[in-house]
């Protein structure tokens, strides 16, 4: 007689299973992480060992498998396509994460309309807003007359039934946290529900060749609710960044099975929705009439795209405990840079508050930002501005050395293109003489050590 299926629980931190609910995971020790797991159909009854298992798929030599480039359908928004690696892929599942209000629904509504107009049948499933609210937004975006289909529904089983009936080529689920499956008793938005709904929709996408875009909200600590759970289920993870107070938004590909991760798309939020920005360098530069202390322009590289970003620092006398604060740049790295600056260049900020900021709400994670951060700090501390038309890039090591950054020439080319006149760069990134023409008008100052960089800047100031 088959035993009744027991409910089981899975730890959402480490994935360990348990037959009972426990307050603390016995495997990893995390508190309150056990979540109800969907009951699995009982395993097939034990077969006799004489009976061979039928192989579902024959094995093939690797060389015999035909390698195919996946076909991509452009969404009609060049910046979104860039982040996606060229467009949407049939059967691909994309997760678009970001803070509430940053523009996820707006962008996807625009993209779906463009796809639908290009003959790709689209379905927009809204769980957060009513159909009327979506229609109102569409009118504001100037696409109120769009013939694409909208479904206001949060029950997974109904959504799957509609997908089976309407057979769209691309569907947006806005958002995955509002969806629930009948098979689970936990509330929508719980890890178990999010995982189950995403898994079922992914199965549908793969089986039917439909592209599914899941919208995910980000919790306060910066993680998608249902941390890590969704990221490995889906093919592509895109993340909306940017300051909700400024109009610029970035979409970064964190993971992409169909293209390069790290690619970014840049948008501006306007009266009529999100518009792509094809030359983003200028927007991450501050608007100063003349150079100000504490500001240094960094030649950054985001994905394959060089971008100029202003890094600002404010160094100010501290009260009892000096504070180190960072917006858009790595705070741990800031502490390290301050130590290197002290030890290898004799610049001491021990009794100072240090604040650093990347202008425009952009997040810079690459170590190549080190040199610019350091120079901005030095400039703020001394109260003297860096020279006009100055950029820097380069990683700084604990021994005070300046290490090369990837794709140095592209960074220099971007700076030359935007009319910068002086670049401080790692010696190892110094371009060969024969390519000097590409950086015409840009004076190159190669440095190998931190103290050399500080001295080079001092010399430049004295020249002015
Ligand atoms: P929304 O797409 O609703 O964000 P999310 O789905 O990520 O929560 O973004 C809405 C914000 O964008 C809201 O604050 C209003 C603003 N907005 C514009 O500035 N212009 C527009 O054309 C639209 C539709 C929204
Ligand atoms: Mg929304």
PDB file of N, CA, C and O and ligand atoms in Angstrom, residues 98-108 110 124 128-129 136-138 140-141 174 215 217 240 244 249 269-274, ligand 1:
ATOM      1  N   UNK A  98      15.241  44.374  -9.526  1.00  0.00           N
ATOM      2  CA  UNK A  98      15.472  45.789  -9.263  1.00  0.00           C
ATOM      3  C   UNK A  98      14.554  46.305  -8.184  1.00  0.00           C
ATOM      4  O   UNK A  98      13.559  45.668  -7.838  1.00  0.00           O
ATOM      5  N   UNK A  99      14.886  47.470  -7.653  1.00  0.00           N
ATOM      6  CA  UNK A  99      14.083  48.093  -6.604  1.00  0.00           C
ATOM      7  C   UNK A  99      12.695  48.441  -7.126  1.00  0.00           C
ATOM      8  O   UNK A  99      12.533  48.703  -8.308  1.00  0.00           O
ATOM      9  N   UNK A 100      11.708  48.482  -6.238  1.00  0.00           N
ATOM     10  CA  UNK A 100      10.381  48.926  -6.658  1.00  0.00           C
ATOM     11  C   UNK A 100      10.455  50.349  -7.208  1.00  0.00           C
ATOM     12  O   UNK A 100      11.185  51.181  -6.676  1.00  0.00           O
ATOM     13  N   UNK A 101       9.744  50.607  -8.280  1.00  0.00           N
ATOM     14  CA  UNK A 101       9.658  51.965  -8.816  1.00  0.00           C
ATOM     15  C   UNK A 101      10.796  52.353  -9.734  1.00  0.00           C
ATOM     16  O   UNK A 101      10.867  53.480 -10.200  1.00  0.00           O
ATOM     17  N   UNK A 102      11.696  51.425 -10.019  1.00  0.00           N
ATOM     18  CA  UNK A 102      12.862  51.808 -10.829  1.00  0.00           C
ATOM     19  C   UNK A 102      12.540  51.769 -12.321  1.00  0.00           C
ATOM     20  O   UNK A 102      13.230  52.405 -13.125  1.00  0.00           O
ATOM     21  N   UNK A 103      11.483  51.040 -12.700  1.00  0.00           N
ATOM     22  CA  UNK A 103      11.076  51.077 -14.108  1.00  0.00           C
ATOM     23  C   UNK A 103      10.980  49.719 -14.787  1.00  0.00           C
ATOM     24  O   UNK A 103      10.943  49.638 -16.010  1.00  0.00           O
ATOM     25  N   UNK A 104      10.891  48.652 -14.001  1.00  0.00           N
ATOM     26  CA  UNK A 104      10.840  47.309 -14.595  1.00  0.00           C
ATOM     27  C   UNK A 104       9.586  47.126 -15.444  1.00  0.00           C
ATOM     28  O   UNK A 104       9.655  46.699 -16.593  1.00  0.00           O
ATOM     29  N   UNK A 105       8.429  47.473 -14.853  1.00  0.00           N
ATOM     30  CA  UNK A 105       7.171  47.275 -15.586  1.00  0.00           C
ATOM     31  C   UNK A 105       7.135  48.164 -16.820  1.00  0.00           C
ATOM     32  O   UNK A 105       6.668  47.746 -17.883  1.00  0.00           O
ATOM     33  N   UNK A 106       7.624  49.384 -16.667  1.00  0.00           N
ATOM     34  CA  UNK A 106       7.610  50.332 -17.781  1.00  0.00           C
ATOM     35  C   UNK A 106       8.427  49.791 -18.951  1.00  0.00           C
ATOM     36  O   UNK A 106       7.955  49.736 -20.085  1.00  0.00           O
ATOM     37  N   UNK A 107       9.637  49.366 -18.663  1.00  0.00           N
ATOM     38  CA  UNK A 107      10.517  48.886 -19.729  1.00  0.00           C
ATOM     39  C   UNK A 107       9.936  47.653 -20.417  1.00  0.00           C
ATOM     40  O   UNK A 107       9.934  47.547 -21.640  1.00  0.00           O
ATOM     41  N   UNK A 108       9.409  46.715 -19.610  1.00  0.00           N
ATOM     42  CA  UNK A 108       8.922  45.470 -20.201  1.00  0.00           C
ATOM     43  C   UNK A 108       7.658  45.691 -21.022  1.00  0.00           C
ATOM     44  O   UNK A 108       7.457  45.050 -22.048  1.00  0.00           O
ATOM     45  N   UNK A 110       7.031  48.415 -22.685  1.00  0.00           N
ATOM     46  CA  UNK A 110       7.528  49.006 -23.935  1.00  0.00           C
ATOM     47  C   UNK A 110       8.118  47.920 -24.846  1.00  0.00           C
ATOM     48  O   UNK A 110       7.861  47.891 -26.039  1.00  0.00           O
ATOM     49  N   UNK A 124       1.342  39.842 -21.421  1.00  0.00           N
ATOM     50  CA  UNK A 124       1.832  40.513 -20.214  1.00  0.00           C
ATOM     51  C   UNK A 124       0.953  40.067 -19.059  1.00  0.00           C
ATOM     52  O   UNK A 124      -0.242  40.361 -19.034  1.00  0.00           O
ATOM     53  N   UNK A 128       0.647  42.605  -9.973  1.00  0.00           N
ATOM     54  CA  UNK A 128       0.773  43.729  -9.042  1.00  0.00           C
ATOM     55  C   UNK A 128      -0.251  44.801  -9.326  1.00  0.00           C
ATOM     56  O   UNK A 128      -0.728  45.469  -8.432  1.00  0.00           O
ATOM     57  N   UNK A 129      -0.501  45.018 -10.627  1.00  0.00           N
ATOM     58  CA  UNK A 129      -1.416  46.077 -10.999  1.00  0.00           C
ATOM     59  C   UNK A 129      -2.621  45.464 -11.692  1.00  0.00           C
ATOM     60  O   UNK A 129      -2.539  44.363 -12.237  1.00  0.00           O
ATOM     61  N   UNK A 136      -3.574  52.284 -18.309  1.00  0.00           N
ATOM     62  CA  UNK A 136      -3.294  53.699 -18.058  1.00  0.00           C
ATOM     63  C   UNK A 136      -1.816  53.997 -18.328  1.00  0.00           C
ATOM     64  O   UNK A 136      -1.462  54.996 -18.955  1.00  0.00           O
ATOM     65  N   UNK A 137      -0.979  53.092 -17.850  1.00  0.00           N
ATOM     66  CA  UNK A 137       0.460  53.267 -18.072  1.00  0.00           C
ATOM     67  C   UNK A 137       0.776  53.220 -19.573  1.00  0.00           C
ATOM     68  O   UNK A 137       1.556  54.012 -20.083  1.00  0.00           O
ATOM     69  N   UNK A 138       0.141  52.242 -20.254  1.00  0.00           N
ATOM     70  CA  UNK A 138       0.389  52.099 -21.687  1.00  0.00           C
ATOM     71  C   UNK A 138       0.001  53.374 -22.420  1.00  0.00           C
ATOM     72  O   UNK A 138       0.702  53.826 -23.331  1.00  0.00           O
ATOM     73  N   UNK A 140       0.054  56.351 -21.224  1.00  0.00           N
ATOM     74  CA  UNK A 140       1.081  57.342 -20.923  1.00  0.00           C
ATOM     75  C   UNK A 140       2.320  57.125 -21.781  1.00  0.00           C
ATOM     76  O   UNK A 140       3.019  58.063 -22.148  1.00  0.00           O
ATOM     77  N   UNK A 141       2.581  55.862 -22.096  1.00  0.00           N
ATOM     78  CA  UNK A 141       3.750  55.530 -22.912  1.00  0.00           C
ATOM     79  C   UNK A 141       3.473  55.697 -24.401  1.00  0.00           C
ATOM     80  O   UNK A 141       4.347  55.463 -25.225  1.00  0.00           O
ATOM     81  N   UNK A 174       4.849  39.676 -14.120  1.00  0.00           N
ATOM     82  CA  UNK A 174       5.156  40.875 -13.317  1.00  0.00           C
ATOM     83  C   UNK A 174       4.314  40.876 -12.044  1.00  0.00           C
ATOM     84  O   UNK A 174       3.163  41.227 -12.057  1.00  0.00           O
ATOM     85  N   UNK A 215       9.768  39.156 -13.482  1.00  0.00           N
ATOM     86  CA  UNK A 215      10.155  40.374 -12.780  1.00  0.00           C
ATOM     87  C   UNK A 215      10.335  40.012 -11.318  1.00  0.00           C
ATOM     88  O   UNK A 215       9.521  39.286 -10.753  1.00  0.00           O
ATOM     89  N   UNK A 217      11.340  41.584  -7.363  1.00  0.00           N
ATOM     90  CA  UNK A 217      11.688  42.749  -6.537  1.00  0.00           C
ATOM     91  C   UNK A 217      12.878  42.419  -5.680  1.00  0.00           C
ATOM     92  O   UNK A 217      13.132  41.275  -5.357  1.00  0.00           O
ATOM     93  N   UNK A 240      18.427  45.879 -12.549  1.00  0.00           N
ATOM     94  CA  UNK A 240      18.253  47.320 -12.747  1.00  0.00           C
ATOM     95  C   UNK A 240      19.027  48.057 -11.666  1.00  0.00           C
ATOM     96  O   UNK A 240      18.869  47.753 -10.493  1.00  0.00           O
ATOM     97  N   UNK A 244      16.959  56.260  -7.930  1.00  0.00           N
ATOM     98  CA  UNK A 244      15.590  56.609  -8.331  1.00  0.00           C
ATOM     99  C   UNK A 244      15.404  58.130  -8.404  1.00  0.00           C
ATOM    100  O   UNK A 244      14.454  58.601  -8.992  1.00  0.00           O
ATOM    101  N   UNK A 249      19.120  55.073 -15.606  1.00  0.00           N
ATOM    102  CA  UNK A 249      18.989  53.706 -15.121  1.00  0.00           C
ATOM    103  C   UNK A 249      19.948  52.820 -15.899  1.00  0.00           C
ATOM    104  O   UNK A 249      20.124  53.002 -17.097  1.00  0.00           O
ATOM    105  N   UNK A 269      14.902  57.778 -17.851  1.00  0.00           N
ATOM    106  CA  UNK A 269      13.451  57.760 -17.634  1.00  0.00           C
ATOM    107  C   UNK A 269      12.900  59.108 -18.059  1.00  0.00           C
ATOM    108  O   UNK A 269      13.341  60.141 -17.552  1.00  0.00           O
ATOM    109  N   UNK A 270      11.996  59.087 -19.012  1.00  0.00           N
ATOM    110  CA  UNK A 270      11.427  60.346 -19.497  1.00  0.00           C
ATOM    111  C   UNK A 270       9.926  60.361 -19.236  1.00  0.00           C
ATOM    112  O   UNK A 270       9.372  59.413 -18.686  1.00  0.00           O
ATOM    113  N   UNK A 271       9.286  61.421 -19.672  1.00  0.00           N
ATOM    114  CA  UNK A 271       7.831  61.549 -19.564  1.00  0.00           C
ATOM    115  C   UNK A 271       7.125  60.395 -20.251  1.00  0.00           C
ATOM    116  O   UNK A 271       6.042  59.987 -19.850  1.00  0.00           O
ATOM    117  N   UNK A 272       7.747  59.903 -21.340  1.00  0.00           N
ATOM    118  CA  UNK A 272       7.088  58.833 -22.077  1.00  0.00           C
ATOM    119  C   UNK A 272       7.914  57.547 -22.017  1.00  0.00           C
ATOM    120  O   UNK A 272       8.206  56.925 -23.018  1.00  0.00           O
ATOM    121  N   UNK A 273       8.296  57.187 -20.791  1.00  0.00           N
ATOM    122  CA  UNK A 273       8.939  55.894 -20.589  1.00  0.00           C
ATOM    123  C   UNK A 273      10.453  55.933 -20.690  1.00  0.00           C
ATOM    124  O   UNK A 273      11.063  56.999 -20.701  1.00  0.00           O
ATOM    125  N   UNK A 274      11.041  54.743 -20.758  1.00  0.00           N
ATOM    126  CA  UNK A 274      12.496  54.639 -20.768  1.00  0.00           C
ATOM    127  C   UNK A 274      13.034  54.745 -22.185  1.00  0.00           C
ATOM    128  O   UNK A 274      12.523  54.113 -23.102  1.00  0.00           O
TER     129      UNK A 274
HETATM  130  P1  LIG B   1       7.648  51.134 -12.748  1.00  0.00           P
HETATM  131  O1  LIG B   1       7.886  50.670 -14.136  1.00  0.00           O
HETATM  132  O2  LIG B   1       6.257  51.062 -12.234  1.00  0.00           O
HETATM  133  O3  LIG B   1       8.607  50.457 -11.733  1.00  0.00           O
HETATM  134  P2  LIG B   1       8.692  48.963 -11.202  1.00  0.00           P
HETATM  135  O4  LIG B   1       7.849  48.122 -12.088  1.00  0.00           O
HETATM  136  O5  LIG B   1      10.168  48.680 -11.303  1.00  0.00           O
HETATM  137  O6  LIG B   1       8.238  48.979  -9.792  1.00  0.00           O
HETATM  138  O7  LIG B   1       8.257  52.597 -12.657  1.00  0.00           O
HETATM  139  C1  LIG B   1       7.477  53.606 -12.385  1.00  0.00           C
HETATM  140  C2  LIG B   1       8.212  54.881 -12.126  1.00  0.00           C
HETATM  141  O8  LIG B   1       8.597  55.490 -13.333  1.00  0.00           O
HETATM  142  C3  LIG B   1       7.248  55.774 -11.445  1.00  0.00           C
HETATM  143  O9  LIG B   1       7.894  56.368 -10.345  1.00  0.00           O
HETATM  144  C4  LIG B   1       6.855  56.771 -12.498  1.00  0.00           C
HETATM  145  C5  LIG B   1       7.964  56.740 -13.480  1.00  0.00           C
HETATM  146  N1  LIG B   1       7.523  56.876 -14.870  1.00  0.00           N
HETATM  147  C6  LIG B   1       8.016  57.915 -15.644  1.00  0.00           C
HETATM  148  O10 LIG B   1       8.776  58.748 -15.176  1.00  0.00           O
HETATM  149  N2  LIG B   1       7.627  58.032 -16.957  1.00  0.00           N
HETATM  150  C7  LIG B   1       6.772  57.144 -17.533  1.00  0.00           C
HETATM  151  O11 LIG B   1       6.445  57.279 -18.715  1.00  0.00           O
HETATM  152  C8  LIG B   1       6.264  56.074 -16.714  1.00  0.00           C
HETATM  153  C9  LIG B   1       5.299  55.066 -17.276  1.00  0.00           C
HETATM  154  C10 LIG B   1       6.668  55.972 -15.406  1.00  0.00           C
END
